[in-house]
mmCIF file of C-alpha atoms and ligand atoms in Angstrom:
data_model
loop_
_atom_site.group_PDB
_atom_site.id
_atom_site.type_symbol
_atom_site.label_atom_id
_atom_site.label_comp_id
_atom_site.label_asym_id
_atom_site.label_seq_id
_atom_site.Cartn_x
_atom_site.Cartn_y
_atom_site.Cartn_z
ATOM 1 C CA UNK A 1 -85.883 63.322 -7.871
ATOM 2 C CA UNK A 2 -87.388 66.771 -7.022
ATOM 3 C CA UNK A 3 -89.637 68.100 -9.122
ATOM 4 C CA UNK A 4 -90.520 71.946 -9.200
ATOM 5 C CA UNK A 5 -93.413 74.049 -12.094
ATOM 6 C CA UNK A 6 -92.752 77.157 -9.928
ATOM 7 C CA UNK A 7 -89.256 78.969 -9.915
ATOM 8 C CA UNK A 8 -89.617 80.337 -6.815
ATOM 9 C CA UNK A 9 -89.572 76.750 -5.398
ATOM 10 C CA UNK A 10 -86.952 75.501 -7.521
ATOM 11 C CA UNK A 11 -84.356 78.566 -6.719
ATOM 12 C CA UNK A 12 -84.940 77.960 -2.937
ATOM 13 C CA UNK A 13 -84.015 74.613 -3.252
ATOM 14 C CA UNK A 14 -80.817 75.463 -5.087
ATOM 15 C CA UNK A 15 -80.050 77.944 -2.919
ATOM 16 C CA UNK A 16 -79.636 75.575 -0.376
ATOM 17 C CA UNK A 17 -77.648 73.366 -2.955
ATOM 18 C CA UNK A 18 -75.580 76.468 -3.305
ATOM 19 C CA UNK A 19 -74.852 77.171 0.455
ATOM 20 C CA UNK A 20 -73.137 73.692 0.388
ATOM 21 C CA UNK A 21 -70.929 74.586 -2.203
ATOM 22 C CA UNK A 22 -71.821 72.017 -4.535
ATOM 23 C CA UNK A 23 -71.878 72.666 -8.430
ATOM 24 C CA UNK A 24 -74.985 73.088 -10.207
ATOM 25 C CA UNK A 25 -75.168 71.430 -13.828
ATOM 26 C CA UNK A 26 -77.925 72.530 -16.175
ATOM 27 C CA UNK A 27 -79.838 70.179 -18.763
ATOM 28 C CA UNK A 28 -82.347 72.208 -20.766
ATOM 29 C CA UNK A 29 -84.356 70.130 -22.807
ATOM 30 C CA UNK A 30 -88.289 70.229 -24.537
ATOM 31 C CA UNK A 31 -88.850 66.641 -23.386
ATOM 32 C CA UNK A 32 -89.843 63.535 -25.248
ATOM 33 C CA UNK A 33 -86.599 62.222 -23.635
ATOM 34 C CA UNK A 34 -84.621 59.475 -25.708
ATOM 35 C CA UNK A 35 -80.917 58.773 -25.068
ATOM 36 C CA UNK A 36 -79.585 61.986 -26.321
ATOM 37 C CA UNK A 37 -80.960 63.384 -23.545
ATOM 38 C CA UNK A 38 -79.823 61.237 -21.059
ATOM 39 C CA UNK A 39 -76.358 61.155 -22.578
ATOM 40 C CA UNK A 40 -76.113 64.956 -21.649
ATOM 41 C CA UNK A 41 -77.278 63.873 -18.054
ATOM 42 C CA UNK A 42 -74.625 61.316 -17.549
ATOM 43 C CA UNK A 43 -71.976 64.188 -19.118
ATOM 44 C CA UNK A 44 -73.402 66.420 -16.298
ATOM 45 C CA UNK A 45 -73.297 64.065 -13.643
ATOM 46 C CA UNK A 46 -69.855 63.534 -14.050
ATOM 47 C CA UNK A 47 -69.010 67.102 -14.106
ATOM 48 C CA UNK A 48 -71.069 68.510 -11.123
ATOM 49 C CA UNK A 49 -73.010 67.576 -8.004
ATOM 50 C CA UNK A 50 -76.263 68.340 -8.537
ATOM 51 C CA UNK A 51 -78.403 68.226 -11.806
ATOM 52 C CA UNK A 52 -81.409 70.159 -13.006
ATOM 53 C CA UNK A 53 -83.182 68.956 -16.299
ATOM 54 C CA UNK A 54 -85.425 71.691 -17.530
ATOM 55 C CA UNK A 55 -88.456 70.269 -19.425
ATOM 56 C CA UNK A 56 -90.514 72.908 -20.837
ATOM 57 C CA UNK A 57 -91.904 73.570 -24.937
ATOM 58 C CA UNK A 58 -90.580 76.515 -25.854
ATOM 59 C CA UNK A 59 -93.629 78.409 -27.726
ATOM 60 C CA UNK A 60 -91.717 81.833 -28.406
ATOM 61 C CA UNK A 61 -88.811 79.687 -30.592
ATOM 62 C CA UNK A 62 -92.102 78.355 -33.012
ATOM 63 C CA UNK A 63 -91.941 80.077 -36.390
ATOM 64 C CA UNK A 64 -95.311 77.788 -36.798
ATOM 65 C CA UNK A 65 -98.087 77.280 -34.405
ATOM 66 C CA UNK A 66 -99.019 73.833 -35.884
ATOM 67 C CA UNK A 67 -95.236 72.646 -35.498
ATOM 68 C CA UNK A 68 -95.244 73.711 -31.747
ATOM 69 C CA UNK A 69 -99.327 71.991 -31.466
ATOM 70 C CA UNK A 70 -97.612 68.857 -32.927
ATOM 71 C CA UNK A 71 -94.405 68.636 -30.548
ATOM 72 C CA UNK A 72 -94.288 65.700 -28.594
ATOM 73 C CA UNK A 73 -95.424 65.748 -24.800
ATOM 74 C CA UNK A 74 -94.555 62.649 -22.555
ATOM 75 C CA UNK A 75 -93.968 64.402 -19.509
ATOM 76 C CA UNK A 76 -94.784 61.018 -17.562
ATOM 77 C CA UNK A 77 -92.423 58.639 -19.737
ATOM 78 C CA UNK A 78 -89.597 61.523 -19.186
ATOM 79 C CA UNK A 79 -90.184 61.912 -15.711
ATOM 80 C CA UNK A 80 -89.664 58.183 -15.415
ATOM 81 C CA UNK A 81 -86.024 58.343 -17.458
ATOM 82 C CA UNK A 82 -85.263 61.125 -15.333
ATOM 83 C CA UNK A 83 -85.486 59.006 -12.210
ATOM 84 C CA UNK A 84 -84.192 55.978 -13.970
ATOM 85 C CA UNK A 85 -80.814 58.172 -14.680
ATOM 86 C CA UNK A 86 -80.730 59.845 -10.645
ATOM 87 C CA UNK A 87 -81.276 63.113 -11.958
ATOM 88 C CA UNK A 88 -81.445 65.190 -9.230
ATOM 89 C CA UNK A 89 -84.436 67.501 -10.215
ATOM 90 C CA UNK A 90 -86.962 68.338 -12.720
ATOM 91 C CA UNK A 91 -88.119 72.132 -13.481
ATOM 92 C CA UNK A 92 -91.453 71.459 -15.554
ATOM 93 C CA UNK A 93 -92.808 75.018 -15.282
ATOM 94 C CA UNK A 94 -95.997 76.233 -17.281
ATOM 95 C CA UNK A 95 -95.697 78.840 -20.132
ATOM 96 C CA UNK A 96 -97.039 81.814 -17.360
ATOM 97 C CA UNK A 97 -94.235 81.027 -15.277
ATOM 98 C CA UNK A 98 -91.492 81.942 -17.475
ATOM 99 C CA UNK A 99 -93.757 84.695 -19.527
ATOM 100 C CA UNK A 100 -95.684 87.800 -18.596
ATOM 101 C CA UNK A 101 -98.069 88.796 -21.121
ATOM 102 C CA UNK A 102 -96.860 91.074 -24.041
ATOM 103 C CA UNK A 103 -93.213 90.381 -23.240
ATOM 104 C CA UNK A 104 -90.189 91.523 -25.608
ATOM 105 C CA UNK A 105 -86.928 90.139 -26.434
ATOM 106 C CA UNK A 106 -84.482 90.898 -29.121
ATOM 107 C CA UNK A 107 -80.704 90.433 -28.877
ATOM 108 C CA UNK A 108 -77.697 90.955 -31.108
ATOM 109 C CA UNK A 109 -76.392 87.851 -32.554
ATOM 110 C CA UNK A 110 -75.247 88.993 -35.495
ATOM 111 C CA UNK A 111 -75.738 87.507 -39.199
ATOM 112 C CA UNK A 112 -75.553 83.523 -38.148
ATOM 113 C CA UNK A 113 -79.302 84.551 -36.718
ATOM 114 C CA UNK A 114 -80.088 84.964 -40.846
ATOM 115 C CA UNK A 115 -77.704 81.558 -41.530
ATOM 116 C CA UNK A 116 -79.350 77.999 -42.186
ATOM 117 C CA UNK A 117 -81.575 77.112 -39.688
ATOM 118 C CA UNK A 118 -82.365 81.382 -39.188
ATOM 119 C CA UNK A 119 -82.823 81.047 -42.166
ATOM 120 C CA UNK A 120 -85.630 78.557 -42.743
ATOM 121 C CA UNK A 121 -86.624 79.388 -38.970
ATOM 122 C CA UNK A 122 -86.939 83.238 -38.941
ATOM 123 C CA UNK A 123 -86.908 84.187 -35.388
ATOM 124 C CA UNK A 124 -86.527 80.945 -34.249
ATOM 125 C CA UNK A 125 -83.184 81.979 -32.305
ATOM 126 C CA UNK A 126 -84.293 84.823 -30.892
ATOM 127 C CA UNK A 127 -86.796 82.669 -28.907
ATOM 128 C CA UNK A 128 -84.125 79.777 -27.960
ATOM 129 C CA UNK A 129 -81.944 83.430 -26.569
ATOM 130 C CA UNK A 130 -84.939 84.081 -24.563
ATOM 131 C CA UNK A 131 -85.663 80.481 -23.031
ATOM 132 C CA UNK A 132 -82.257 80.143 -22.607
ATOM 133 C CA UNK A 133 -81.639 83.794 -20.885
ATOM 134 C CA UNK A 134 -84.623 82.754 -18.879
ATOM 135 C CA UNK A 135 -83.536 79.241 -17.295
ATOM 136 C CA UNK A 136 -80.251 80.641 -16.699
ATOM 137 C CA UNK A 137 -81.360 83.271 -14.443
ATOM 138 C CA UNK A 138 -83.640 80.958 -12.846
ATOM 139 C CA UNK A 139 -81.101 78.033 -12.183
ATOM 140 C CA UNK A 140 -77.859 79.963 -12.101
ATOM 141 C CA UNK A 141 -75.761 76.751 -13.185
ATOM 142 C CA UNK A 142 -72.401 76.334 -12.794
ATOM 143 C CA UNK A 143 -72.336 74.384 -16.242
ATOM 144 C CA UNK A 144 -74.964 73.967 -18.902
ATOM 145 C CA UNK A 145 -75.160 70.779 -21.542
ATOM 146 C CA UNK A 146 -76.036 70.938 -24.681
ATOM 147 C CA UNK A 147 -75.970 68.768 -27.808
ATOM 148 C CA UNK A 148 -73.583 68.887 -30.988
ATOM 149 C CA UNK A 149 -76.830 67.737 -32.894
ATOM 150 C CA UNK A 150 -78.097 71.450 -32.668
ATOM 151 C CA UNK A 151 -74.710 72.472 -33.576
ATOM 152 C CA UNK A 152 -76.148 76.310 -34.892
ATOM 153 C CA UNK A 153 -77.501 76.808 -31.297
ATOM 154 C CA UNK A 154 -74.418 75.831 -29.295
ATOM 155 C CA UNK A 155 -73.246 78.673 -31.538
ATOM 156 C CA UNK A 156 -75.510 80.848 -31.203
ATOM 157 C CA UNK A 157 -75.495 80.230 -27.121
ATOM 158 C CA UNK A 158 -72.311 80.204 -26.420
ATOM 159 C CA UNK A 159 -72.644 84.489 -28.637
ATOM 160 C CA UNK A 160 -75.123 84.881 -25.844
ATOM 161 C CA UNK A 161 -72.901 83.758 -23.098
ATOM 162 C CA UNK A 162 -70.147 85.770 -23.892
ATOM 163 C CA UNK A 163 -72.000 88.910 -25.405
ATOM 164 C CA UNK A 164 -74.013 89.307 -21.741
ATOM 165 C CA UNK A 165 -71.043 87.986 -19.639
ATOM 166 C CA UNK A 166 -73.545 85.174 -18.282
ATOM 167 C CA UNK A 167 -70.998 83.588 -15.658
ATOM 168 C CA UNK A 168 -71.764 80.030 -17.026
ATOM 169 C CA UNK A 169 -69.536 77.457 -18.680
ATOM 170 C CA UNK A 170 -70.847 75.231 -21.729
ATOM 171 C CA UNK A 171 -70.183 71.919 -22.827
ATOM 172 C CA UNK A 172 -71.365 70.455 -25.943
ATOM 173 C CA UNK A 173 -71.829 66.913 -25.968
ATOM 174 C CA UNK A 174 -71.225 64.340 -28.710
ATOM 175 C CA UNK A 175 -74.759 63.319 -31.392
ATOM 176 C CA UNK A 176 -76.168 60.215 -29.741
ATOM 177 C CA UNK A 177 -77.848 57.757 -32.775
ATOM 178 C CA UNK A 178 -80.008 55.092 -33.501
ATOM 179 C CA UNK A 179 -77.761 51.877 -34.496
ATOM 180 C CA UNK A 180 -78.756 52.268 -37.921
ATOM 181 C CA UNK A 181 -77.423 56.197 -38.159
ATOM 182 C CA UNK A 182 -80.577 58.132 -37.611
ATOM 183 C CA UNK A 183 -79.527 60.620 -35.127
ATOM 184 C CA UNK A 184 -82.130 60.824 -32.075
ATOM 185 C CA UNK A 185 -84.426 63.532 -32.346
ATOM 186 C CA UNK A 186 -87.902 63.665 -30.409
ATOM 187 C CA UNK A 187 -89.580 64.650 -33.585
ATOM 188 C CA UNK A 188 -88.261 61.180 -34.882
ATOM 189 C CA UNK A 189 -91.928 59.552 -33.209
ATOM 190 C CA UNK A 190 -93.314 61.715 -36.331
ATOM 191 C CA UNK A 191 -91.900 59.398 -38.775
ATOM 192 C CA UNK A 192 -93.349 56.716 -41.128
ATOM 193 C CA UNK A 193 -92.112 53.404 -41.158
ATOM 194 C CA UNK A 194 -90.839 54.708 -44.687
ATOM 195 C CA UNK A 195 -89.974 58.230 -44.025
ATOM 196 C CA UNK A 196 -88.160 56.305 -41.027
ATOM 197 C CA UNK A 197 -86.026 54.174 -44.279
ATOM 198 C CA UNK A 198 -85.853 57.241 -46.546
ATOM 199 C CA UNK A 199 -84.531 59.466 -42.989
ATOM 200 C CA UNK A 200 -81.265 57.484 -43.341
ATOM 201 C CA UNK A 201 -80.134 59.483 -46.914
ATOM 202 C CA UNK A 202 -79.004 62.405 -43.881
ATOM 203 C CA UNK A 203 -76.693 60.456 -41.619
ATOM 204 C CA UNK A 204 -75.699 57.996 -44.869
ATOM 205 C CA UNK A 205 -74.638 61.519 -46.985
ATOM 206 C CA UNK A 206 -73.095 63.226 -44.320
ATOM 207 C CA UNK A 207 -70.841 59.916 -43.558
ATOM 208 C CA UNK A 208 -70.152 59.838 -47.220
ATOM 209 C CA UNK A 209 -68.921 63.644 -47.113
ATOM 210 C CA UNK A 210 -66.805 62.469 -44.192
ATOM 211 C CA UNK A 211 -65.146 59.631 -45.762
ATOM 212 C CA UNK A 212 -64.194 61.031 -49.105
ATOM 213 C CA UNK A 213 -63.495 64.612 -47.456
ATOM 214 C CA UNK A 214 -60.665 66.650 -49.126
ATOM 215 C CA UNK A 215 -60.642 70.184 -48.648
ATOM 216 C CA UNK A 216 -59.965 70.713 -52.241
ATOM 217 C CA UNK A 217 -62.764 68.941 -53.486
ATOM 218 C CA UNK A 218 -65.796 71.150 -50.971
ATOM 219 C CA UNK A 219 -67.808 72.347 -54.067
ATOM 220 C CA UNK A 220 -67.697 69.216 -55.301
ATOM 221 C CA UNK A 221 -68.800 67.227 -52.083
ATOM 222 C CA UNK A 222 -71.440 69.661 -51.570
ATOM 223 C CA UNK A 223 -72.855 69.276 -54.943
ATOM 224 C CA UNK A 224 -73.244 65.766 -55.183
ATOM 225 C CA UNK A 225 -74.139 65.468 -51.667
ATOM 226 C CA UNK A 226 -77.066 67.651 -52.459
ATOM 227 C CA UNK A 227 -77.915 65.467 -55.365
ATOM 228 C CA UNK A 228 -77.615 62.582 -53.098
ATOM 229 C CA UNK A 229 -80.144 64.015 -50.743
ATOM 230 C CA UNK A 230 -82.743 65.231 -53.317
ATOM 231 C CA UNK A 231 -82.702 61.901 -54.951
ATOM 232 C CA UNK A 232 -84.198 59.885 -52.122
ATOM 233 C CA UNK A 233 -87.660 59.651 -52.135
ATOM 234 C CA UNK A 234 -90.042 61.260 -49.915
ATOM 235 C CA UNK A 235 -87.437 63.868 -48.871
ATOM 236 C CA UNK A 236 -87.107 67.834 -49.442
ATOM 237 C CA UNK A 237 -83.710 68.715 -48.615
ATOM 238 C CA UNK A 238 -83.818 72.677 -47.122
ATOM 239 C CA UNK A 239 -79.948 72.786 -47.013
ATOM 240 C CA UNK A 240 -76.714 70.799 -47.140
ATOM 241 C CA UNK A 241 -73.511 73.089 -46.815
ATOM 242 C CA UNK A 242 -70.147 72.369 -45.490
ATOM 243 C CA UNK A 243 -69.207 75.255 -43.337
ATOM 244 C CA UNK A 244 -66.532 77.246 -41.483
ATOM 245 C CA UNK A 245 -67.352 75.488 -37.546
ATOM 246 C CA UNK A 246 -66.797 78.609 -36.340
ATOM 247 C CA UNK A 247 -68.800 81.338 -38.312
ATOM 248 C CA UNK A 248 -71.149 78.920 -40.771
ATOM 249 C CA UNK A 249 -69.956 80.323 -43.554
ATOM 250 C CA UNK A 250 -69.276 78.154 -46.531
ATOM 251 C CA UNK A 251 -65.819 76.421 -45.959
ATOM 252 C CA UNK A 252 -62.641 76.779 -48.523
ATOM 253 C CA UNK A 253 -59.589 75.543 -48.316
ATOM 254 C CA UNK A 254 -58.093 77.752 -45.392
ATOM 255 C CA UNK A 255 -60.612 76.783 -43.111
ATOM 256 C CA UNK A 256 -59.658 75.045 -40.002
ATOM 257 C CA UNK A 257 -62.832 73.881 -37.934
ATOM 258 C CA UNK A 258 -65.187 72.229 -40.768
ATOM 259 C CA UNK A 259 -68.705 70.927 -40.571
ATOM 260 C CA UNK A 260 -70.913 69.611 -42.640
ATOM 261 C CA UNK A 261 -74.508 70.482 -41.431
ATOM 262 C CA UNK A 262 -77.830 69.062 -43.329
ATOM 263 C CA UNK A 263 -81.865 69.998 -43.035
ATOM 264 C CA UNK A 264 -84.325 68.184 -44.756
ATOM 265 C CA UNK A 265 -88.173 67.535 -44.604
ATOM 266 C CA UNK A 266 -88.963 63.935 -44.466
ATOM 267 C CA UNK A 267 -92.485 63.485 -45.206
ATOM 268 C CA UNK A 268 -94.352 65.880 -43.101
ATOM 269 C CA UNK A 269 -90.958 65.908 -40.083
ATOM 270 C CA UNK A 270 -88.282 67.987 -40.551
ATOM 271 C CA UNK A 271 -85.061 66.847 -39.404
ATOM 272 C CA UNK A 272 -81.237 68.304 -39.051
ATOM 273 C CA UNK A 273 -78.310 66.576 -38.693
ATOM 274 C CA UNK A 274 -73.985 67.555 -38.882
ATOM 275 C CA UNK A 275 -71.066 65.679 -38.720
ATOM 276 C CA UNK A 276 -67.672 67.569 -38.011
ATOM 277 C CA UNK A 277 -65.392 66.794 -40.727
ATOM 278 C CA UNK A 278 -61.610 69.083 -39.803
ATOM 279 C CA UNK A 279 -60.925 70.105 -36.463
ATOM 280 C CA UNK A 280 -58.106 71.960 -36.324
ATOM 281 C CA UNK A 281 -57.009 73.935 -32.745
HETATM 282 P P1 LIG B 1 -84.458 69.405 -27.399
HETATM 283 O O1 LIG B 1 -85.276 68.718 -26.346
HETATM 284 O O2 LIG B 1 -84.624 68.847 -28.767
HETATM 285 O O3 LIG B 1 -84.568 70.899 -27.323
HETATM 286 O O4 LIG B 1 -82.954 69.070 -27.030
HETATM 287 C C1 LIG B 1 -82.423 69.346 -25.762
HETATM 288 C C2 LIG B 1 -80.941 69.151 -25.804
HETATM 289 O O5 LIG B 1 -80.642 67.802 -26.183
HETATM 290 C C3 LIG B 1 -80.251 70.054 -26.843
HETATM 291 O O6 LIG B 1 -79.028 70.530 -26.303
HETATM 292 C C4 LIG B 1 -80.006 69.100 -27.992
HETATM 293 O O7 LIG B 1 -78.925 69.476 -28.801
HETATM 294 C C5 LIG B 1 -79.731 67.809 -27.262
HETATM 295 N N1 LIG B 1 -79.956 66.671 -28.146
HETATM 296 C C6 LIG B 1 -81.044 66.436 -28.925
HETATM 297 N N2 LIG B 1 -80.863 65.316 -29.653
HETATM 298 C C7 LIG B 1 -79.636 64.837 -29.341
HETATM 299 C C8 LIG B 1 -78.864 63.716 -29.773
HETATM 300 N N3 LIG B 1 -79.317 62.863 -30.682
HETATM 301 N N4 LIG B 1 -77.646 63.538 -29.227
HETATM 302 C C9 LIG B 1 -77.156 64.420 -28.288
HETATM 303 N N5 LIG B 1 -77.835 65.484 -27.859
HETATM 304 C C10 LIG B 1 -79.056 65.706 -28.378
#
C-alpha cells in the first residue's frame, strides 16, 4: 500500500493511475478502522481498480473542541487493516494540508442542514461539505463509498454532488454490526462495559419499529419507541423519528422511502443509528 500526507504526491500518483485508464474508488474515513470500514473497501474493490482510503479528523465538522480532542487516533492499527484488506493507498494528510489559515466555506443545502443531526450538530454539515469538497478535488474518484449508518450525510452528499455537478458517482453501503446489534462506530472504544449493555436499547428499538411497522400506526411507533429509549438506563435519547428517506421529514402514510433514524447519548458517547423500514422505487 502507498501511503501519501501531501496531495501533491498523492495526485501524481493517480495521475498515473489515471493515464492507464483504470477507475479510481474513494473511501473517506476519520480512522479508528473496524469492519465498517473495511466493508466499504471490499464494496470498492469490487467496483474499481484502484482504491484510496482517506484517513484524516475532520476538525472544521466539530461543533465541540473536546469531542474532536477525544476522537480516536490509531493511525498504526488502521494502517495495518488497510494492508491486511490490499487497499491500494492511504492519504493521511495533516490539518495544513487541506486548510489555509482563515479559510471560508458555506454552501446551500437547504433545511435538512437544520434537521436531526443539524440539528443537535449546528454546523456540523457544513464542515463534512468542506472535507468532502476537499478530498474530491484532491482524488478525483470515479466512485466514492459511504455508509448507510450516517444515513443524513449520504443525503446531504449526494445535495452536494448534484448541486456543484461534482462528476462523481456514490454508493452507499449497507450498516455493518457487532453480533449482538450494536452498529460499529469508532466512538464505540468510548463505551463502558455498561453503557456497552445499555447501547443495545438503539439497535433493539429500531428492530422493534421494524418488526411491528405499519404505516398507519407511525405516531404510535414513534411514541413508544421514544419511551422505549428513555427508559433504559444510562441513556439520553436526542431524537428518534421515523422519516420520509428522501427529505427527513416526519413520515405519514403516503410516504414511500421510510426510515427510522435514532441519536442518543450513552454515558458520556453519543451514538446514531437507522434502520430502513419501506422502500418503495
Ligand atoms: P467515519 O470514519 O466515522 O467518518 O466513517 C467513514 C465512513 O464509514 C462513513 O461513510 C460511514 O458512514 C462509514 N461507516 C461508519 N460506521 C459504519 C458501519 N457500522 N457500517 C458501515 N459503514 C460505516
Amino acid at each position: 500500500m502507498k501511503i501519501f500526507t501531501i496531495k501533491k504526491n498523492l495526485q501524481q500518483h493517480l495521475q498515473q493511475i489515471k493515464a492507464s485508464d483504470k477507475t479510481i474508488g474513494f473511501v473517506p474515513t476519520m480512522g479508528a478502522l473496524h469492519q465498517g470500514h473495511l466493508s466499504l473497501i471490499e464494496q470498492a474493490q469490487q467496483n474499481n481498480d484502484e482504491i484510496v482510503c482517506s484517513i484524516f479528523v475532520n476538525p472544521s465538522q466539530f461543533n465541540d473542541p473536546k469531542d474532536l480532542e477525544k476522537y480516536p487516533r490509531t493511525i498504526e492499527a488502521d494502517t495495518k487493516l488497510l494492508e491486511q484488506a490490499k487497499c491500494d493507498v492511504l492519504f493521511n494528510p495533516p490539518v495544513n494540508e487541506i486548510y489555509d489559515d482563515n479559510e471560508q466555506w458555506h454552501l446551500n443545502i437547504g433545511e435538512m442542514e437544520s434537521l436531526l443531526e443539524g440539528k443537535s450538530r449546528p454546523g456540523h454539515y457544513q464542515g463534512v461539505t468542506q472535507v468532502v469538497y476537499k478530498l474530491f478535488n484532491i482524488v478525483q474518484p470515479d466512485t466514492a463509498f459511504f455508509g448507510q449508518k450516517d444515513y443524513q450525510q449520504f443525503l446531504i452528499i449526494s445535495k452536494m454532488v448534484e448541486a456543484l455537478k461534482l462528476p462523481v458517482k456514490l454508493v452507499m453501503c449497507p450498516i455493518m454490526r457487532e453480533t449482538d446489534g450494536l452498529a460499529m462506530s469508532s466512538r464505540n472504544v468510548h463505551l463502558s462495559a455498561d453503557d456497552r449493555q445499555h447501547a443495545l436499547v438503539l439497535s433493539r428499538t429500531l428492530n422493534w419499529v421494524k418488526n411491528n411497522f405499519d404505516s398507519a400506526h407511525i405516531p404510535q411507533l414513534k411514541k413508544e419507541a421514544e419511551l422505549n429509549v428513555r427508559n433504559e438506563p444510562g441513556v439520553e435519547l436526542d431524537y428518534f423519528e421515523i422519516a420520509d428517506g428522501n427529505t427527513l421529514h416526519p413520515a405519514d402514510q403516503n410516504t414511500k422511502n421510510i426510515i427510522a433514524l435514532v441519536a442518543a447519548k450513552v454515558g458520556k458517547t453519543r451514538l446514531i443509528d437507522n434502520v430502513l423500514l419501506v422502500h418503495r422505487p
